[in-house]
PDB file of C-alpha atoms in Angstrom:
ATOM      1  CA  MET I   1      39.081  55.649 -20.604  1.00 68.00           C
ATOM      2  CA  ARG I   2      41.072  58.544 -22.058  1.00 72.00           C
ATOM      3  CA  GLY I   3      43.763  56.077 -23.152  1.00 77.00           C
ATOM      4  CA  HIS I   4      41.173  54.061 -25.049  1.00 81.00           C
ATOM      5  CA  PHE I   5      39.881  57.230 -26.714  1.00 82.00           C
ATOM      6  CA  ARG I   6      43.419  58.193 -27.772  1.00 84.00           C
ATOM      7  CA  HIS I   7      43.896  54.704 -29.219  1.00 86.00           C
ATOM      8  CA  VAL I   8      40.830  55.168 -31.429  1.00 88.00           C
ATOM      9  CA  GLN I   9      42.012  58.611 -32.547  1.00 86.00           C
ATOM     10  CA  THR I  10      45.469  57.277 -33.425  1.00 88.00           C
ATOM     11  CA  THR I  11      44.521  53.953 -35.027  1.00 90.00           C
ATOM     12  CA  TYR I  12      41.296  54.995 -36.737  1.00 91.00           C
ATOM     13  CA  PRO I  13      41.738  58.728 -37.482  1.00 90.00           C
ATOM     14  CA  GLY I  14      38.666  58.939 -39.708  1.00 89.00           C
ATOM     15  CA  VAL I  15      36.294  57.695 -37.021  1.00 92.00           C
ATOM     16  CA  ARG I  16      34.080  60.187 -35.196  1.00 93.00           C
ATOM     17  CA  VAL I  17      33.665  59.430 -31.487  1.00 93.00           C
ATOM     18  CA  PHE I  18      30.529  60.479 -29.632  1.00 94.00           C
ATOM     19  CA  HIS I  19      29.877  60.512 -25.890  1.00 93.00           C
ATOM     20  CA  GLU I  20      26.916  61.243 -23.686  1.00 90.00           C
ATOM     21  CA  ASN I  21      26.797  64.772 -22.328  1.00 88.00           C
ATOM     22  CA  ARG I  22      28.450  64.110 -18.970  1.00 86.00           C
ATOM     23  CA  ILE I  23      31.254  65.677 -16.974  1.00 86.00           C
ATOM     24  CA  ASP I  24      33.616  62.786 -17.744  1.00 83.00           C
ATOM     25  CA  ILE I  25      33.429  63.227 -21.522  1.00 86.00           C
ATOM     26  CA  PRO I  26      36.928  62.799 -23.033  1.00 84.00           C
ATOM     27  CA  HIS I  27      38.494  65.832 -24.670  1.00 84.00           C
ATOM     28  CA  GLY I  28      37.858  65.716 -28.407  1.00 85.00           C
ATOM     29  CA  ALA I  29      34.717  63.571 -28.270  1.00 91.00           C
ATOM     30  CA  GLU I  30      31.498  64.981 -29.689  1.00 92.00           C
ATOM     31  CA  VAL I  31      28.373  65.234 -27.545  1.00 93.00           C
ATOM     32  CA  TRP I  32      25.609  62.800 -28.535  1.00 94.00           C
ATOM     33  CA  THR I  33      21.996  63.211 -27.461  1.00 91.00           C
ATOM     34  CA  PRO I  34      19.449  60.448 -28.157  1.00 89.00           C
ATOM     35  CA  GLY I  35      16.355  61.271 -30.164  1.00 85.00           C
ATOM     36  CA  PRO I  36      14.859  61.102 -33.650  1.00 82.00           C
ATOM     37  CA  ASP I  37      17.329  63.694 -34.952  1.00 86.00           C
ATOM     38  CA  ALA I  38      20.403  62.169 -33.321  1.00 89.00           C
ATOM     39  CA  GLU I  39      23.563  61.406 -35.283  1.00 91.00           C
ATOM     40  CA  SER I  40      23.667  57.880 -36.704  1.00 93.00           C
ATOM     41  CA  ILE I  41      25.844  55.534 -34.619  1.00 95.00           C
ATOM     42  CA  ASP I  42      27.645  52.508 -36.102  1.00 95.00           C
ATOM     43  CA  LEU I  43      29.164  50.983 -32.944  1.00 95.00           C
ATOM     44  CA  VAL I  44      28.495  51.394 -29.224  1.00 95.00           C
ATOM     45  CA  VAL I  45      31.326  50.731 -26.742  1.00 93.00           C
ATOM     46  CA  THR I  46      30.411  50.489 -23.052  1.00 90.00           C
ATOM     47  CA  PHE I  47      32.562  50.341 -19.915  1.00 86.00           C
ATOM     48  CA  GLY I  48      30.843  49.304 -16.687  1.00 82.00           C
ATOM     49  CA  GLY I  49      28.530  46.672 -15.270  1.00 81.00           C
ATOM     50  CA  ASP I  50      25.433  44.985 -16.675  1.00 85.00           C
ATOM     51  CA  GLY I  51      23.468  48.164 -15.996  1.00 87.00           C
ATOM     52  CA  THR I  52      25.642  49.983 -18.519  1.00 88.00           C
ATOM     53  CA  ILE I  53      24.462  47.893 -21.471  1.00 90.00           C
ATOM     54  CA  LEU I  54      20.860  48.183 -20.234  1.00 92.00           C
ATOM     55  CA  HIS I  55      21.327  51.956 -20.240  1.00 92.00           C
ATOM     56  CA  ALA I  56      22.831  51.812 -23.741  1.00 92.00           C
ATOM     57  CA  SER I  57      19.781  49.850 -24.902  1.00 93.00           C
ATOM     58  CA  SER I  58      17.453  52.497 -23.453  1.00 91.00           C
ATOM     59  CA  LEU I  59      19.181  55.214 -25.510  1.00 92.00           C
ATOM     60  CA  PHE I  60      17.900  53.553 -28.696  1.00 91.00           C
ATOM     61  CA  SER I  61      14.276  53.057 -27.704  1.00 86.00           C
ATOM     62  CA  ALA I  62      12.851  54.413 -30.951  1.00 79.00           C
ATOM     63  CA  GLY I  63      14.503  52.048 -33.409  1.00 85.00           C
ATOM     64  CA  ALA I  64      17.409  49.767 -34.225  1.00 91.00           C
ATOM     65  CA  VAL I  65      20.371  49.431 -31.867  1.00 94.00           C
ATOM     66  CA  PRO I  66      23.931  49.495 -33.274  1.00 95.00           C
ATOM     67  CA  PRO I  67      26.292  46.603 -32.439  1.00 95.00           C
ATOM     68  CA  VAL I  68      27.432  46.826 -28.821  1.00 94.00           C
ATOM     69  CA  LEU I  69      30.990  46.073 -27.665  1.00 91.00           C
ATOM     70  CA  SER I  70      30.906  45.768 -23.872  1.00 88.00           C
ATOM     71  CA  PHE I  71      33.742  45.748 -21.339  1.00 84.00           C
ATOM     72  CA  SER I  72      33.074  44.744 -17.739  1.00 78.00           C
ATOM     73  CA  MET I  73      34.217  46.935 -14.866  1.00 75.00           C
ATOM     74  CA  GLY I  74      31.724  45.446 -12.397  1.00 62.00           C
ATOM     75  CA  THR I  75      31.650  42.289 -10.297  1.00 61.00           C
ATOM     76  CA  LEU I  76      29.421  39.892 -12.250  1.00 63.00           C
ATOM     77  CA  GLY I  77      29.091  41.235 -15.782  1.00 64.00           C
ATOM     78  CA  PHE I  78      26.931  38.438 -17.158  1.00 65.00           C
ATOM     79  CA  LEU I  79      26.012  40.547 -20.214  1.00 67.00           C
ATOM     80  CA  LEU I  80      29.568  41.788 -20.750  1.00 64.00           C
ATOM     81  CA  PRO I  81      31.816  39.291 -22.553  1.00 64.00           C
ATOM     82  CA  PHE I  82      35.080  41.272 -22.355  1.00 67.00           C
ATOM     83  CA  ARG I  83      36.142  41.022 -18.743  1.00 57.00           C
ATOM     84  CA  GLU I  84      39.503  39.290 -18.663  1.00 47.00           C
ATOM     85  CA  CYS I  85      42.168  41.987 -18.552  1.00 49.00           C
ATOM     86  CA  VAL I  86      41.802  44.888 -16.136  1.00 47.00           C
ATOM     87  CA  SER I  87      44.321  47.323 -14.771  1.00 47.00           C
ATOM     88  CA  ASP I  88      44.222  49.195 -11.470  1.00 45.00           C
ATOM     89  CA  VAL I  89      44.917  52.845 -12.239  1.00 44.00           C
ATOM     90  CA  ILE I  90      44.511  56.275 -10.710  1.00 41.00           C
ATOM     91  CA  ASP I  91      42.750  58.511 -13.230  1.00 46.00           C
ATOM     92  CA  ASP I  92      41.935  62.116 -12.286  1.00 44.00           C
ATOM     93  CA  TRP I  93      42.321  61.326  -8.565  1.00 35.00           C
ATOM     94  CA  MET I  94      39.850  58.448  -8.827  1.00 41.00           C
ATOM     95  CA  TYR I  95      40.714  54.776  -8.317  1.00 42.00           C
ATOM     96  CA  ASN I  96      39.343  52.781 -11.237  1.00 49.00           C
ATOM     97  CA  ARG I  97      39.573  49.333 -12.761  1.00 49.00           C
ATOM     98  CA  ILE I  98      39.648  49.689 -16.535  1.00 54.00           C
ATOM     99  CA  PRO I  99      40.025  47.156 -19.380  1.00 54.00           C
ATOM    100  CA  ASP I 100      43.574  46.668 -20.559  1.00 61.00           C
ATOM    101  CA  ILE I 101      44.308  48.733 -23.680  1.00 61.00           C
ATOM    102  CA  ASP I 102      45.630  45.664 -25.544  1.00 65.00           C
ATOM    103  CA  ASP I 103      42.354  43.832 -24.883  1.00 76.00           C
ATOM    104  CA  PHE I 104      40.452  46.857 -26.172  1.00 83.00           C
ATOM    105  CA  ALA I 105      42.670  47.171 -29.265  1.00 86.00           C
ATOM    106  CA  LYS I 106      42.252  43.510 -30.243  1.00 85.00           C
ATOM    107  CA  ALA I 107      38.491  43.689 -29.846  1.00 86.00           C
ATOM    108  CA  LEU I 108      38.245  46.813 -32.000  1.00 90.00           C
ATOM    109  CA  GLU I 109      40.534  45.317 -34.632  1.00 90.00           C
ATOM    110  CA  SER I 110      38.294  42.261 -34.843  1.00 88.00           C
ATOM    111  CA  VAL I 111      35.230  44.469 -35.298  1.00 90.00           C
ATOM    112  CA  TYR I 112      36.792  46.685 -37.982  1.00 89.00           C
ATOM    113  CA  SER I 113      38.198  43.702 -39.872  1.00 89.00           C
ATOM    114  CA  GLY I 114      34.779  42.059 -40.001  1.00 88.00           C
ATOM    115  CA  LYS I 115      35.728  39.031 -37.884  1.00 86.00           C
ATOM    116  CA  ALA I 116      33.377  39.730 -34.976  1.00 88.00           C
ATOM    117  CA  THR I 117      30.164  37.753 -34.543  1.00 87.00           C
ATOM    118  CA  ILE I 118      27.082  39.018 -32.764  1.00 90.00           C
ATOM    119  CA  LEU I 119      24.310  37.643 -30.598  1.00 90.00           C
ATOM    120  CA  ASN I 120      20.973  39.384 -31.143  1.00 94.00           C
ATOM    121  CA  ARG I 121      19.457  39.731 -27.682  1.00 95.00           C
ATOM    122  CA  MET I 122      15.728  40.309 -28.069  1.00 96.00           C
ATOM    123  CA  ARG I 123      13.917  43.185 -26.391  1.00 97.00           C
ATOM    124  CA  LEU I 124      10.329  43.698 -25.289  1.00 97.00           C
ATOM    125  CA  ALA I 125       8.024  46.458 -26.530  1.00 96.00           C
ATOM    126  CA  CYS I 126       5.642  47.650 -23.810  1.00 95.00           C
ATOM    127  CA  ASN I 127       2.541  49.839 -24.244  1.00 94.00           C
ATOM    128  CA  PHE I 128       0.310  51.106 -21.443  1.00 95.00           C
ATOM    129  CA  TYR I 129      -3.456  51.594 -21.549  1.00 95.00           C
ATOM    130  CA  ASN I 130      -5.959  53.265 -19.225  1.00 94.00           C
ATOM    131  CA  THR I 131      -9.351  51.933 -18.128  1.00 93.00           C
ATOM    132  CA  ASP I 132     -10.947  53.075 -21.419  1.00 93.00           C
ATOM    133  CA  LEU I 133      -8.324  51.110 -23.378  1.00 89.00           C
ATOM    134  CA  ALA I 134      -6.862  54.361 -24.636  1.00 90.00           C
ATOM    135  CA  LYS I 135      -3.096  54.269 -25.024  1.00 89.00           C
ATOM    136  CA  LYS I 136      -1.082  56.232 -22.509  1.00 84.00           C
ATOM    137  CA  GLY I 137       1.499  58.454 -24.156  1.00 73.00           C
ATOM    138  CA  SER I 138       1.862  59.382 -27.805  1.00 64.00           C
ATOM    139  CA  ASP I 139       1.830  56.977 -30.741  1.00 55.00           C
ATOM    140  CA  GLY I 140       5.162  55.277 -31.229  1.00 55.00           C
ATOM    141  CA  ASP I 141       6.042  55.872 -27.585  1.00 63.00           C
ATOM    142  CA  ASP I 142       6.923  52.223 -26.921  1.00 75.00           C
ATOM    143  CA  TRP I 143       9.098  51.281 -23.989  1.00 87.00           C
ATOM    144  CA  GLN I 144      11.937  49.019 -25.129  1.00 92.00           C
ATOM    145  CA  VAL I 145      13.051  46.569 -22.446  1.00 94.00           C
ATOM    146  CA  MET I 146      16.137  44.347 -22.634  1.00 96.00           C
ATOM    147  CA  ASN I 147      15.772  42.381 -19.369  1.00 96.00           C
ATOM    148  CA  GLU I 148      12.254  42.468 -17.986  1.00 97.00           C
ATOM    149  CA  ILE I 149       9.131  44.366 -17.077  1.00 97.00           C
ATOM    150  CA  ALA I 150       7.936  43.726 -13.532  1.00 97.00           C
ATOM    151  CA  LEU I 151       4.586  44.561 -11.959  1.00 97.00           C
ATOM    152  CA  HIS I 152       4.795  44.608  -8.176  1.00 96.00           C
ATOM    153  CA  ARG I 153       2.801  45.686  -5.119  1.00 92.00           C
ATOM    154  CA  GLY I 154       5.509  48.108  -4.007  1.00 87.00           C
ATOM    155  CA  SER I 155       4.982  49.400  -0.476  1.00 87.00           C
ATOM    156  CA  SER I 156       1.387  48.148  -0.266  1.00 91.00           C
ATOM    157  CA  PRO I 157       0.748  45.342   2.269  1.00 92.00           C
ATOM    158  CA  HIS I 158      -1.861  43.824  -0.072  1.00 93.00           C
ATOM    159  CA  LEU I 159      -1.346  41.345  -2.884  1.00 95.00           C
ATOM    160  CA  ASN I 160      -1.923  42.394  -6.468  1.00 95.00           C
ATOM    161  CA  THR I 161      -4.724  40.840  -8.486  1.00 96.00           C
ATOM    162  CA  ILE I 162      -3.697  40.767 -12.139  1.00 97.00           C
ATOM    163  CA  ASP I 163      -5.584  39.262 -15.068  1.00 98.00           C
ATOM    164  CA  ILE I 164      -3.271  37.672 -17.635  1.00 98.00           C
ATOM    165  CA  PHE I 165      -4.279  37.457 -21.300  1.00 98.00           C
ATOM    166  CA  VAL I 166      -2.223  35.673 -23.972  1.00 98.00           C
ATOM    167  CA  ASP I 167      -3.097  36.527 -27.585  1.00 98.00           C
ATOM    168  CA  GLY I 168      -6.439  37.852 -26.384  1.00 96.00           C
ATOM    169  CA  GLN I 169      -7.357  34.734 -24.394  1.00 98.00           C
ATOM    170  CA  HIS I 170      -7.720  34.909 -20.630  1.00 98.00           C
ATOM    171  CA  LEU I 171      -5.038  32.708 -19.087  1.00 98.00           C
ATOM    172  CA  THR I 172      -5.564  33.193 -15.360  1.00 97.00           C
ATOM    173  CA  GLU I 173      -6.107  35.642 -12.539  1.00 97.00           C
ATOM    174  CA  ALA I 174      -2.852  36.011 -10.646  1.00 96.00           C
ATOM    175  CA  VAL I 175      -2.924  36.874  -6.955  1.00 96.00           C
ATOM    176  CA  SER I 176       0.670  37.508  -5.968  1.00 96.00           C
ATOM    177  CA  ASP I 177       3.285  40.064  -5.028  1.00 96.00           C
ATOM    178  CA  GLY I 178       3.650  40.694  -8.736  1.00 96.00           C
ATOM    179  CA  LEU I 179       4.525  39.325 -12.157  1.00 98.00           C
ATOM    180  CA  ILE I 180       7.617  39.408 -14.365  1.00 98.00           C
ATOM    181  CA  VAL I 181       7.704  39.201 -18.139  1.00 98.00           C
ATOM    182  CA  SER I 182      11.310  38.756 -19.212  1.00 98.00           C
ATOM    183  CA  THR I 183      13.374  38.140 -22.308  1.00 98.00           C
ATOM    184  CA  PRO I 184      15.763  35.175 -22.507  1.00 96.00           C
ATOM    185  CA  THR I 185      18.518  37.650 -21.572  1.00 94.00           C
ATOM    186  CA  GLY I 186      16.513  38.710 -18.523  1.00 95.00           C
ATOM    187  CA  SER I 187      15.899  35.093 -17.514  1.00 96.00           C
ATOM    188  CA  THR I 188      19.156  35.190 -15.513  1.00 93.00           C
ATOM    189  CA  ALA I 189      18.169  38.409 -13.701  1.00 93.00           C
ATOM    190  CA  TYR I 190      15.080  39.178 -11.570  1.00 95.00           C
ATOM    191  CA  SER I 191      13.127  36.280 -13.097  1.00 97.00           C
ATOM    192  CA  LEU I 192      15.770  33.769 -12.003  1.00 95.00           C
ATOM    193  CA  SER I 193      15.643  35.066  -8.424  1.00 94.00           C
ATOM    194  CA  ALA I 194      11.858  34.598  -8.489  1.00 96.00           C
ATOM    195  CA  GLY I 195      12.217  30.955  -9.551  1.00 96.00           C
ATOM    196  CA  GLY I 196      12.022  31.333 -13.321  1.00 97.00           C
ATOM    197  CA  PRO I 197      13.856  29.149 -15.876  1.00 96.00           C
ATOM    198  CA  ILE I 198      17.194  29.914 -17.490  1.00 95.00           C
ATOM    199  CA  VAL I 199      16.669  30.458 -21.226  1.00 95.00           C
ATOM    200  CA  HIS I 200      19.432  30.647 -23.820  1.00 93.00           C
ATOM    201  CA  PRO I 201      19.622  34.245 -25.152  1.00 92.00           C
ATOM    202  CA  SER I 202      19.670  33.137 -28.795  1.00 91.00           C
ATOM    203  CA  LEU I 203      16.083  31.932 -28.437  1.00 93.00           C
ATOM    204  CA  SER I 204      13.110  34.193 -29.099  1.00 94.00           C
ATOM    205  CA  ALA I 205      10.706  33.737 -26.221  1.00 97.00           C
ATOM    206  CA  LEU I 206       8.796  35.518 -23.470  1.00 98.00           C
ATOM    207  CA  VAL I 207       9.120  34.235 -19.906  1.00 98.00           C
ATOM    208  CA  LEU I 208       6.241  34.809 -17.469  1.00 98.00           C
ATOM    209  CA  THR I 209       7.298  34.411 -13.833  1.00 98.00           C
ATOM    210  CA  PRO I 210       5.103  35.044 -10.769  1.00 98.00           C
ATOM    211  CA  ILE I 211       6.539  36.805  -7.727  1.00 97.00           C
ATOM    212  CA  CYS I 212       5.501  34.974  -4.527  1.00 96.00           C
ATOM    213  CA  PRO I 213       2.113  33.751  -5.829  1.00 96.00           C
ATOM    214  CA  ARG I 214      -0.661  32.754  -3.419  1.00 95.00           C
ATOM    215  CA  SER I 215      -1.254  29.546  -5.362  1.00 94.00           C
ATOM    216  CA  LEU I 216       1.463  26.897  -5.200  1.00 91.00           C
ATOM    217  CA  SER I 217       0.394  25.616  -8.643  1.00 94.00           C
ATOM    218  CA  PHE I 218       1.191  28.931 -10.366  1.00 95.00           C
ATOM    219  CA  ARG I 219       4.444  28.084 -12.108  1.00 96.00           C
ATOM    220  CA  PRO I 220       6.578  30.027 -14.631  1.00 97.00           C
ATOM    221  CA  LEU I 221       5.623  29.754 -18.307  1.00 98.00           C
ATOM    222  CA  VAL I 222       7.569  30.249 -21.540  1.00 98.00           C
ATOM    223  CA  PHE I 223       5.751  31.597 -24.616  1.00 98.00           C
ATOM    224  CA  PRO I 224       6.887  31.974 -28.235  1.00 97.00           C
ATOM    225  CA  SER I 225       8.032  35.421 -29.286  1.00 97.00           C
ATOM    226  CA  SER I 226       4.925  35.775 -31.467  1.00 97.00           C
ATOM    227  CA  SER I 227       2.727  35.892 -28.353  1.00 98.00           C
ATOM    228  CA  VAL I 228       1.199  39.111 -27.051  1.00 98.00           C
ATOM    229  CA  ILE I 229       0.832  39.193 -23.263  1.00 98.00           C
ATOM    230  CA  THR I 230      -1.587  41.614 -21.618  1.00 98.00           C
ATOM    231  CA  LEU I 231      -1.401  42.229 -17.880  1.00 98.00           C
ATOM    232  CA  ARG I 232      -4.484  44.015 -16.528  1.00 98.00           C
ATOM    233  CA  ILE I 233      -4.871  45.097 -12.914  1.00 97.00           C
ATOM    234  CA  GLY I 234      -8.062  43.428 -11.726  1.00 96.00           C
ATOM    235  CA  ASP I 235     -11.035  45.506 -10.643  1.00 94.00           C
ATOM    236  CA  ARG I 236     -10.971  43.660  -7.307  1.00 91.00           C
ATOM    237  CA  SER I 237      -7.282  44.360  -6.710  1.00 93.00           C
ATOM    238  CA  ARG I 238      -6.797  46.032  -3.336  1.00 90.00           C
ATOM    239  CA  ALA I 239      -3.607  47.764  -4.450  1.00 88.00           C
ATOM    240  CA  PRO I 240      -2.225  49.447  -7.572  1.00 93.00           C
ATOM    241  CA  ALA I 241       0.788  47.883  -9.239  1.00 96.00           C
ATOM    242  CA  GLY I 242       4.112  49.622  -9.557  1.00 95.00           C
ATOM    243  CA  VAL I 243       5.907  49.026 -12.839  1.00 96.00           C
ATOM    244  CA  SER I 244       9.666  48.744 -13.217  1.00 95.00           C
ATOM    245  CA  MET I 245      11.445  48.088 -16.492  1.00 94.00           C
ATOM    246  CA  ASP I 246      15.081  47.026 -16.450  1.00 93.00           C
ATOM    247  CA  GLY I 247      15.220  48.255 -12.857  1.00 87.00           C
ATOM    248  CA  ARG I 248      13.784  51.709 -13.644  1.00 85.00           C
ATOM    249  CA  THR I 249      10.505  52.762 -12.034  1.00 79.00           C
ATOM    250  CA  SER I 250       8.212  54.065 -14.757  1.00 79.00           C
ATOM    251  CA  HIS I 251       4.475  53.772 -14.117  1.00 86.00           C
ATOM    252  CA  VAL I 252       1.809  52.983 -11.550  1.00 92.00           C
ATOM    253  CA  LEU I 253      -1.145  50.982 -12.864  1.00 95.00           C
ATOM    254  CA  ASN I 254      -4.475  51.341 -11.071  1.00 95.00           C
ATOM    255  CA  PRO I 255      -7.326  48.797 -11.227  1.00 96.00           C
ATOM    256  CA  GLY I 256      -8.600  48.525 -14.797  1.00 96.00           C
ATOM    257  CA  GLU I 257      -5.359  49.748 -16.364  1.00 96.00           C
ATOM    258  CA  SER I 258      -3.091  47.427 -18.342  1.00 97.00           C
ATOM    259  CA  VAL I 259       0.196  46.915 -20.127  1.00 97.00           C
ATOM    260  CA  VAL I 260       0.658  44.992 -23.383  1.00 97.00           C
ATOM    261  CA  VAL I 261       4.005  43.221 -23.804  1.00 98.00           C
ATOM    262  CA  GLN I 262       5.337  41.702 -27.015  1.00 97.00           C
ATOM    263  CA  ALA I 263       8.643  41.040 -28.744  1.00 97.00           C
ATOM    264  CA  SER I 264      10.313  44.153 -30.105  1.00 96.00           C
ATOM    265  CA  PRO I 265      11.457  44.182 -33.749  1.00 95.00           C
ATOM    266  CA  PHE I 266      14.676  45.847 -32.572  1.00 95.00           C
ATOM    267  CA  PRO I 267      17.035  43.473 -30.694  1.00 96.00           C
ATOM    268  CA  VAL I 268      20.372  44.441 -29.151  1.00 95.00           C
ATOM    269  CA  PRO I 269      23.253  43.034 -31.276  1.00 95.00           C
ATOM    270  CA  CYS I 270      25.994  42.154 -28.779  1.00 92.00           C
ATOM    271  CA  ILE I 271      29.483  41.293 -30.002  1.00 90.00           C
ATOM    272  CA  ASN I 272      30.697  37.889 -28.793  1.00 85.00           C
ATOM    273  CA  ARG I 273      34.027  37.542 -27.080  1.00 79.00           C
ATOM    274  CA  SER I 274      34.526  34.106 -28.596  1.00 73.00           C
ATOM    275  CA  SER I 275      34.778  35.744 -32.038  1.00 68.00           C
ATOM    276  CA  ILE I 276      38.065  37.433 -31.068  1.00 67.00           C
ATOM    277  CA  VAL I 277      40.784  35.249 -32.571  1.00 51.00           C
ATOM    278  CA  GLU I 278      43.861  36.292 -30.639  1.00 49.00           C
ATOM    279  CA  THR I 279      44.311  34.928 -27.137  1.00 44.00           C
ATOM    280  CA  LEU I 280      43.947  37.469 -24.353  1.00 46.00           C
ATOM    281  CA  THR I 281      46.084  37.421 -21.232  1.00 45.00           C
ATOM    282  CA  ASP I 282      45.297  36.891 -17.556  1.00 46.00           C
ATOM    283  CA  GLU I 283      43.544  33.602 -18.251  1.00 47.00           C
ATOM    284  CA  HIS I 284      43.401  32.666 -14.569  1.00 42.00           C
ATOM    285  CA  LEU I 285      40.774  35.330 -13.842  1.00 45.00           C
ATOM    286  CA  GLU I 286      36.976  35.091 -14.325  1.00 45.00           C
ATOM    287  CA  GLY I 287      35.890  33.492 -17.563  1.00 43.00           C
ATOM    288  CA  ALA I 288      37.648  31.293 -20.059  1.00 41.00           C
ATOM    289  CA  GLY I 289      39.824  32.389 -22.940  1.00 44.00           C
ATOM    290  CA  PRO I 290      38.424  33.030 -26.415  1.00 43.00           C
ATOM    291  CA  GLY I 291      37.667  30.166 -28.715  1.00 43.00           C
ATOM    292  CA  LYS I 292      34.788  28.395 -30.377  1.00 46.00           C
ATOM    293  CA  GLU I 293      32.812  27.775 -27.204  1.00 50.00           C
ATOM    294  CA  ASP I 294      29.490  29.444 -26.523  1.00 66.00           C
ATOM    295  CA  ASP I 295      30.007  32.566 -24.399  1.00 73.00           C
ATOM    296  CA  TRP I 296      26.750  31.845 -22.582  1.00 81.00           C
ATOM    297  CA  VAL I 297      27.715  28.260 -21.685  1.00 82.00           C
ATOM    298  CA  ARG I 298      31.027  29.504 -20.319  1.00 77.00           C
ATOM    299  CA  ASP I 299      29.329  32.229 -18.307  1.00 80.00           C
ATOM    300  CA  ILE I 300      26.639  30.140 -16.609  1.00 84.00           C
ATOM    301  CA  ASN I 301      29.398  27.832 -15.425  1.00 82.00           C
ATOM    302  CA  ASN I 302      31.998  30.403 -14.382  1.00 78.00           C
ATOM    303  CA  LEU I 303      29.751  33.246 -13.238  1.00 78.00           C
ATOM    304  CA  LEU I 304      26.550  31.560 -12.058  1.00 81.00           C
ATOM    305  CA  GLN I 305      28.377  28.320 -11.147  1.00 81.00           C
ATOM    306  CA  TYR I 306      25.498  26.352 -12.630  1.00 84.00           C
ATOM    307  CA  ASN I 307      24.847  23.034 -10.826  1.00 85.00           C
ATOM    308  CA  ALA I 308      28.175  23.367  -9.027  1.00 80.00           C
ATOM    309  CA  THR I 309      28.760  20.799  -6.290  1.00 77.00           C
ATOM    310  CA  PHE I 310      31.297  21.168  -3.512  1.00 66.00           C
ATOM    311  CA  ARG I 311      33.721  19.087  -5.574  1.00 65.00           C
ATOM    312  CA  SER I 312      33.231  21.046  -8.817  1.00 61.00           C
ATOM    313  CA  LYS I 313      33.639  24.356  -6.958  1.00 61.00           C
ATOM    314  CA  ALA I 314      36.941  23.135  -5.557  1.00 61.00           C
ATOM    315  CA  LEU I 315      38.096  22.053  -9.033  1.00 61.00           C
ATOM    316  CA  LEU I 316      37.049  25.432 -10.443  1.00 60.00           C
ATOM    317  CA  ARG I 317      39.059  27.305  -7.817  1.00 61.00           C
ATOM    318  CA  HIS I 318      42.052  25.026  -8.445  1.00 57.00           C
ATOM    319  CA  SER I 319      41.885  25.685 -12.211  1.00 58.00           C
ATOM    320  CA  ARG I 320      42.251  29.433 -11.604  1.00 55.00           C
ATOM    321  CA  THR I 321      45.392  29.154  -9.467  1.00 53.00           C
TER     322      THR I 321
END
């Protein structure tokens, strides 16, 4: 990553570079701490797996998120469009796979020249309430979620009983291992594993997916982004519900307590790889080359192998050799 930092210093000398306060901060970068008094950021660049962009989203929980340019160093990287060129290097006695500097330079050039396009990935705003309907936490203390919020029974052997309200109307009483409310981006994460639908990330919608429901007729539902979903732990529930948001444990809701979930006004603007004009190298690896195609369509085929038969899998492997 130090080579990428030097490239920015050399090519864009007037640009200030910030980094989280960690031991691997590059020499010359300024320390950035999130908060209401934090320095304004114009562009976020991430290196890592899907969890890296989720972490970047969590750093801007109080307001708008800057455009995010993401490079994959993980295995799947469904949220990370720039994954083609990687180099195996030894950096500070550690073996790493890092994006090729040419790939990085072309992506930055596209951003600074105004050629990059973005996909606004919606987030969820979550607020928690106690049994007296008093809000937990201070005003404005919303939890911003990019993938999903999940209520689950945790280590309890008993099923959760959760009352679901949509726009103030009682929808149903769910008896299950838990419930997931996800964004379209999160529809290919935990929700998909629980049997939820795949939703295109350019849509604005809320996906409600049960986790191992007792009733076989309890199927996933998709609501418009204008809907407000309230999940209240039923008074007859034999177990509290653990709450995890984007994989982070946050709360425990006891019977009578609730969480209100709605679309956040602050999406995550992700830069599309297909907006990069110049062709990148190593085209035989995961993903297709840049062009006019939808990044998401390419990814559900190449990464999730959507509806792949034995024949189509063989053709896909042959096309990469």
